[in-house]
Amino acid sequence: IYEVDLIMGEQITSRQIYDRVRVAVKHASTQGAIKYAVYDIALRDMVLSKTRMEESLVNAVENDEFTMHLQPQYNMITERIESFEALIRWNNPNYNHVSPVEFIRVAEENNLIVHIGQMVMEETIKIAKQLETYQVSVGMNISPVQMVQRGFVQQFETLIEKYDIKPHSIAVEITETFMVSSLQLVSDKLQSLRKMGIHIHLDDFGMGYSTLSYLKDLPIDVIKIDKNFIDNITTDKYSKGIVNMISSLSKTLNVGVIAEGVERDDQAKALIKAGISVIQGFMISKAVPFDEAVKLLEKYNQKRTKSNKEE
Ligand code: C2E
Ligand code: MG
Ligand code: MG
């Protein structure tokens, strides 16, 4: 919608009206159920900067501007890093500060995510292969848009063969944001990955809706409790109650749990009390480049191996 009569005294050509309507249409097409948008200057600026980002994303894929950083997932009982999550970073001075949440969403809107996702898969598998000697696995985030593409499962098969990697050295993190209409398709594909030996992690658990039914309908190995519940675990009885509930549910269902976004010692203690031992968060480390991840492994896991040998 472009309300021409609202802009007083402005000289406007039919071409400009057309362009403004196109801006509104572009935005409306990304709006899910509400398929309309009203043009105004704020909307124009937003759509323009998104268009610029889309163009930069196309170049970024071609110019290899993405890298994967690694954030450790640490077991407080065994005092070992068990695994890492690979998180994408965009090395471009104009977009260094932009969160992956934002550029992944833009990439999802125009299927660029398929190219980015392929890169994420290959890079993560390459990294996981290099870390196999440390007996840690590496998880990657997979966008639902990528997952529903034809050939998704075969891509994994091809890469596993190419890099000669044990499938259980890799994990796939999925969020609950995928379209309910594709649930069966997503479920079938995840079943195939799992049969191959790849672990499936349900990311940001507790933040969407119908989260509990996803646990029933999808083959899940690990639940990742969203940072939101961890933030207030020591002060808010609801957060604490929910974390306790997820912990006992995981034991009944025999699935693993990782607590996301653990920043402080008191949160870690509260998690141990709730029966949760694997944490991911700034308390251990932020996501770091490969070489630093290896240093973290040497710091946390090597001493354990040494004392094991002494035993
Ligand atoms: P996520 O998969 O839930 O990843 C966890 C996010 O929480 C990461 O943000 C991580 O840096 C951040 N985080 C971890 N511990 C802490 C903490 O203690 N405090 C705080 N404040 N933050 C913490 P990041 O890297 O900015 O990624 C954000 C989201 O972008 C991810 O959420 C994921 O949904 C998406 N994403 C990242 N990399 C990829 C990717 O390669 N592919 C896809 N499809 N999505 C990705
Ligand atoms: Mg994740
Ligand atoms: Mg998460």
PDB file of N, CA and C in Angstrom, residues 142-197:
ATOM      1  N   ILE A 142      21.575 -25.614  11.200  1.00  0.00           N
ATOM      2  CA  ILE A 142      21.010 -25.822   9.873  1.00  0.00           C
ATOM      3  C   ILE A 142      19.685 -25.083   9.784  1.00  0.00           C
ATOM      4  N   SER A 143      19.587 -24.247   8.760  1.00  0.00           N
ATOM      5  CA  SER A 143      18.341 -23.516   8.566  1.00  0.00           C
ATOM      6  C   SER A 143      17.289 -24.455   7.977  1.00  0.00           C
ATOM      7  N   PRO A 144      16.058 -24.322   8.456  1.00  0.00           N
ATOM      8  CA  PRO A 144      14.983 -25.163   7.903  1.00  0.00           C
ATOM      9  C   PRO A 144      14.819 -24.980   6.398  1.00  0.00           C
ATOM     10  N   VAL A 145      15.099 -23.786   5.897  1.00  0.00           N
ATOM     11  CA  VAL A 145      14.975 -23.526   4.452  1.00  0.00           C
ATOM     12  C   VAL A 145      15.937 -24.434   3.686  1.00  0.00           C
ATOM     13  N   GLN A 146      17.120 -24.614   4.275  1.00  0.00           N
ATOM     14  CA  GLN A 146      18.133 -25.467   3.665  1.00  0.00           C
ATOM     15  C   GLN A 146      17.720 -26.937   3.761  1.00  0.00           C
ATOM     16  N   MET A 147      17.134 -27.269   4.893  1.00  0.00           N
ATOM     17  CA  MET A 147      16.812 -28.671   5.140  1.00  0.00           C
ATOM     18  C   MET A 147      15.767 -29.217   4.183  1.00  0.00           C
ATOM     19  N   VAL A 148      14.812 -28.380   3.794  1.00  0.00           N
ATOM     20  CA  VAL A 148      13.749 -28.880   2.917  1.00  0.00           C
ATOM     21  C   VAL A 148      14.182 -28.982   1.443  1.00  0.00           C
ATOM     22  N   GLN A 149      15.383 -28.498   1.114  1.00  0.00           N
ATOM     23  CA  GLN A 149      15.862 -28.604  -0.268  1.00  0.00           C
ATOM     24  C   GLN A 149      16.081 -30.068  -0.653  1.00  0.00           C
ATOM     25  N   ARG A 150      15.831 -30.356  -1.923  1.00  0.00           N
ATOM     26  CA  ARG A 150      16.107 -31.703  -2.417  1.00  0.00           C
ATOM     27  C   ARG A 150      17.618 -31.959  -2.350  1.00  0.00           C
ATOM     28  N   GLY A 151      17.993 -33.162  -1.968  1.00  0.00           N
ATOM     29  CA  GLY A 151      19.424 -33.504  -1.960  1.00  0.00           C
ATOM     30  C   GLY A 151      20.135 -33.160  -0.664  1.00  0.00           C
ATOM     31  N   PHE A 152      19.394 -32.661   0.329  1.00  0.00           N
ATOM     32  CA  PHE A 152      20.020 -32.251   1.593  1.00  0.00           C
ATOM     33  C   PHE A 152      20.758 -33.415   2.284  1.00  0.00           C
ATOM     34  N   VAL A 153      20.094 -34.553   2.383  1.00  0.00           N
ATOM     35  CA  VAL A 153      20.695 -35.702   3.071  1.00  0.00           C
ATOM     36  C   VAL A 153      21.905 -36.230   2.282  1.00  0.00           C
ATOM     37  N   GLN A 154      21.762 -36.243   0.954  1.00  0.00           N
ATOM     38  CA  GLN A 154      22.871 -36.728   0.110  1.00  0.00           C
ATOM     39  C   GLN A 154      24.098 -35.852   0.274  1.00  0.00           C
ATOM     40  N   GLN A 155      23.879 -34.546   0.485  1.00  0.00           N
ATOM     41  CA  GLN A 155      25.028 -33.651   0.680  1.00  0.00           C
ATOM     42  C   GLN A 155      25.870 -34.116   1.864  1.00  0.00           C
ATOM     43  N   PHE A 156      25.190 -34.512   2.925  1.00  0.00           N
ATOM     44  CA  PHE A 156      25.915 -35.023   4.092  1.00  0.00           C
ATOM     45  C   PHE A 156      26.672 -36.295   3.745  1.00  0.00           C
ATOM     46  N   GLU A 157      25.972 -37.197   3.040  1.00  0.00           N
ATOM     47  CA  GLU A 157      26.620 -38.466   2.690  1.00  0.00           C
ATOM     48  C   GLU A 157      27.894 -38.215   1.890  1.00  0.00           C
ATOM     49  N   THR A 158      27.781 -37.307   0.900  1.00  0.00           N
ATOM     50  CA  THR A 158      28.929 -37.006   0.045  1.00  0.00           C
ATOM     51  C   THR A 158      30.088 -36.443   0.875  1.00  0.00           C
ATOM     52  N   LEU A 159      29.776 -35.487   1.774  1.00  0.00           N
ATOM     53  CA  LEU A 159      30.845 -34.852   2.551  1.00  0.00           C
ATOM     54  C   LEU A 159      31.470 -35.818   3.555  1.00  0.00           C
ATOM     55  N   ILE A 160      30.645 -36.667   4.133  1.00  0.00           N
ATOM     56  CA  ILE A 160      31.166 -37.644   5.099  1.00  0.00           C
ATOM     57  C   ILE A 160      32.169 -38.566   4.405  1.00  0.00           C
ATOM     58  N   GLU A 161      31.816 -38.920   3.178  1.00  0.00           N
ATOM     59  CA  GLU A 161      32.726 -39.775   2.414  1.00  0.00           C
ATOM     60  C   GLU A 161      33.991 -39.010   2.016  1.00  0.00           C
ATOM     61  N   LYS A 162      33.763 -37.778   1.505  1.00  0.00           N
ATOM     62  CA  LYS A 162      34.890 -36.971   1.038  1.00  0.00           C
ATOM     63  C   LYS A 162      35.930 -36.760   2.141  1.00  0.00           C
ATOM     64  N   TYR A 163      35.460 -36.472   3.350  1.00  0.00           N
ATOM     65  CA  TYR A 163      36.399 -36.166   4.441  1.00  0.00           C
ATOM     66  C   TYR A 163      36.683 -37.379   5.324  1.00  0.00           C
ATOM     67  N   ASP A 164      36.063 -38.508   4.991  1.00  0.00           N
ATOM     68  CA  ASP A 164      36.285 -39.745   5.721  1.00  0.00           C
ATOM     69  C   ASP A 164      36.134 -39.515   7.228  1.00  0.00           C
ATOM     70  N   ILE A 165      34.993 -38.977   7.600  1.00  0.00           N
ATOM     71  CA  ILE A 165      34.756 -38.611   8.995  1.00  0.00           C
ATOM     72  C   ILE A 165      33.725 -39.557   9.608  1.00  0.00           C
ATOM     73  N   LYS A 166      33.873 -39.804  10.921  1.00  0.00           N
ATOM     74  CA  LYS A 166      32.862 -40.616  11.608  1.00  0.00           C
ATOM     75  C   LYS A 166      31.602 -39.758  11.785  1.00  0.00           C
ATOM     76  N   PRO A 167      30.453 -40.249  11.370  1.00  0.00           N
ATOM     77  CA  PRO A 167      29.243 -39.416  11.454  1.00  0.00           C
ATOM     78  C   PRO A 167      28.947 -38.902  12.869  1.00  0.00           C
ATOM     79  N   HIS A 168      29.331 -39.675  13.894  1.00  0.00           N
ATOM     80  CA  HIS A 168      29.028 -39.174  15.245  1.00  0.00           C
ATOM     81  C   HIS A 168      29.973 -38.044  15.673  1.00  0.00           C
ATOM     82  N   SER A 169      30.939 -37.699  14.820  1.00  0.00           N
ATOM     83  CA  SER A 169      31.770 -36.521  15.107  1.00  0.00           C
ATOM     84  C   SER A 169      31.064 -35.228  14.699  1.00  0.00           C
ATOM     85  N   ILE A 170      29.909 -35.355  14.061  1.00  0.00           N
ATOM     86  CA  ILE A 170      29.167 -34.134  13.713  1.00  0.00           C
ATOM     87  C   ILE A 170      27.751 -34.162  14.282  1.00  0.00           C
ATOM     88  N   ALA A 171      27.255 -32.963  14.574  1.00  0.00           N
ATOM     89  CA  ALA A 171      25.877 -32.832  15.057  1.00  0.00           C
ATOM     90  C   ALA A 171      25.198 -31.725  14.264  1.00  0.00           C
ATOM     91  N   VAL A 172      23.886 -31.819  14.222  1.00  0.00           N
ATOM     92  CA  VAL A 172      23.111 -30.822  13.502  1.00  0.00           C
ATOM     93  C   VAL A 172      22.185 -30.151  14.513  1.00  0.00           C
ATOM     94  N   GLU A 173      22.217 -28.811  14.536  1.00  0.00           N
ATOM     95  CA  GLU A 173      21.315 -28.082  15.448  1.00  0.00           C
ATOM     96  C   GLU A 173      20.152 -27.519  14.652  1.00  0.00           C
ATOM     97  N   ILE A 174      18.962 -27.830  15.105  1.00  0.00           N
ATOM     98  CA  ILE A 174      17.792 -27.287  14.410  1.00  0.00           C
ATOM     99  C   ILE A 174      16.983 -26.437  15.389  1.00  0.00           C
ATOM    100  N   THR A 175      16.308 -25.451  14.857  1.00  0.00           N
ATOM    101  CA  THR A 175      15.446 -24.626  15.712  1.00  0.00           C
ATOM    102  C   THR A 175      13.996 -24.994  15.420  1.00  0.00           C
ATOM    103  N   GLU A 176      13.139 -24.429  16.246  1.00  0.00           N
ATOM    104  CA  GLU A 176      11.736 -24.811  16.104  1.00  0.00           C
ATOM    105  C   GLU A 176      10.981 -23.882  15.175  1.00  0.00           C
ATOM    106  N   THR A 177      11.725 -23.067  14.442  1.00  0.00           N
ATOM    107  CA  THR A 177      11.046 -22.041  13.646  1.00  0.00           C
ATOM    108  C   THR A 177      10.539 -22.551  12.306  1.00  0.00           C
ATOM    109  N   PHE A 178      10.832 -23.829  11.988  1.00  0.00           N
ATOM    110  CA  PHE A 178      10.423 -24.248  10.650  1.00  0.00           C
ATOM    111  C   PHE A 178       8.906 -24.361  10.514  1.00  0.00           C
ATOM    112  N   MET A 179       8.506 -24.246   9.264  1.00  0.00           N
ATOM    113  CA  MET A 179       7.083 -24.227   8.957  1.00  0.00           C
ATOM    114  C   MET A 179       6.447 -25.557   9.338  1.00  0.00           C
ATOM    115  N   VAL A 180       5.335 -25.478  10.020  1.00  0.00           N
ATOM    116  CA  VAL A 180       4.668 -26.692  10.485  1.00  0.00           C
ATOM    117  C   VAL A 180       4.307 -27.590   9.297  1.00  0.00           C
ATOM    118  N   SER A 181       4.042 -26.941   8.145  1.00  0.00           N
ATOM    119  CA  SER A 181       3.638 -27.720   6.971  1.00  0.00           C
ATOM    120  C   SER A 181       4.750 -28.665   6.498  1.00  0.00           C
ATOM    121  N   SER A 182       6.012 -28.336   6.847  1.00  0.00           N
ATOM    122  CA  SER A 182       7.114 -29.201   6.398  1.00  0.00           C
ATOM    123  C   SER A 182       7.555 -30.169   7.477  1.00  0.00           C
ATOM    124  N   LEU A 183       6.814 -30.247   8.557  1.00  0.00           N
ATOM    125  CA  LEU A 183       7.277 -31.033   9.704  1.00  0.00           C
ATOM    126  C   LEU A 183       7.589 -32.485   9.333  1.00  0.00           C
ATOM    127  N   GLN A 184       6.706 -33.102   8.543  1.00  0.00           N
ATOM    128  CA  GLN A 184       6.910 -34.502   8.176  1.00  0.00           C
ATOM    129  C   GLN A 184       8.193 -34.660   7.359  1.00  0.00           C
ATOM    130  N   LEU A 185       8.369 -33.736   6.386  1.00  0.00           N
ATOM    131  CA  LEU A 185       9.555 -33.775   5.530  1.00  0.00           C
ATOM    132  C   LEU A 185      10.826 -33.614   6.371  1.00  0.00           C
ATOM    133  N   VAL A 186      10.789 -32.603   7.265  1.00  0.00           N
ATOM    134  CA  VAL A 186      11.937 -32.344   8.135  1.00  0.00           C
ATOM    135  C   VAL A 186      12.217 -33.567   8.994  1.00  0.00           C
ATOM    136  N   SER A 187      11.158 -34.139   9.550  1.00  0.00           N
ATOM    137  CA  SER A 187      11.300 -35.301  10.414  1.00  0.00           C
ATOM    138  C   SER A 187      11.949 -36.472   9.651  1.00  0.00           C
ATOM    139  N   ASP A 188      11.487 -36.713   8.412  1.00  0.00           N
ATOM    140  CA  ASP A 188      12.050 -37.810   7.605  1.00  0.00           C
ATOM    141  C   ASP A 188      13.543 -37.588   7.356  1.00  0.00           C
ATOM    142  N   LYS A 189      13.887 -36.326   7.012  1.00  0.00           N
ATOM    143  CA  LYS A 189      15.295 -36.050   6.711  1.00  0.00           C
ATOM    144  C   LYS A 189      16.162 -36.210   7.957  1.00  0.00           C
ATOM    145  N   LEU A 190      15.632 -35.748   9.096  1.00  0.00           N
ATOM    146  CA  LEU A 190      16.406 -35.895  10.331  1.00  0.00           C
ATOM    147  C   LEU A 190      16.587 -37.370  10.691  1.00  0.00           C
ATOM    148  N   GLN A 191      15.536 -38.163  10.451  1.00  0.00           N
ATOM    149  CA  GLN A 191      15.645 -39.609  10.696  1.00  0.00           C
ATOM    150  C   GLN A 191      16.789 -40.197   9.878  1.00  0.00           C
ATOM    151  N   SER A 192      16.883 -39.763   8.592  1.00  0.00           N
ATOM    152  CA  SER A 192      17.955 -40.294   7.731  1.00  0.00           C
ATOM    153  C   SER A 192      19.323 -39.903   8.281  1.00  0.00           C
ATOM    154  N   LEU A 193      19.461 -38.642   8.699  1.00  0.00           N
ATOM    155  CA  LEU A 193      20.757 -38.204   9.250  1.00  0.00           C
ATOM    156  C   LEU A 193      21.109 -39.031  10.482  1.00  0.00           C
ATOM    157  N   ARG A 194      20.093 -39.220  11.311  1.00  0.00           N
ATOM    158  CA  ARG A 194      20.335 -39.944  12.556  1.00  0.00           C
ATOM    159  C   ARG A 194      20.727 -41.391  12.295  1.00  0.00           C
ATOM    160  N   LYS A 195      20.083 -41.994  11.284  1.00  0.00           N
ATOM    161  CA  LYS A 195      20.440 -43.382  10.930  1.00  0.00           C
ATOM    162  C   LYS A 195      21.908 -43.458  10.514  1.00  0.00           C
ATOM    163  N   MET A 196      22.387 -42.367   9.866  1.00  0.00           N
ATOM    164  CA  MET A 196      23.789 -42.344   9.467  1.00  0.00           C
ATOM    165  C   MET A 196      24.717 -42.240  10.682  1.00  0.00           C
ATOM    166  N   GLY A 197      24.175 -41.787  11.818  1.00  0.00           N
ATOM    167  CA  GLY A 197      24.982 -41.646  13.037  1.00  0.00           C
ATOM    168  C   GLY A 197      25.208 -40.200  13.464  1.00  0.00           C
TER     169      GLY A 197
END
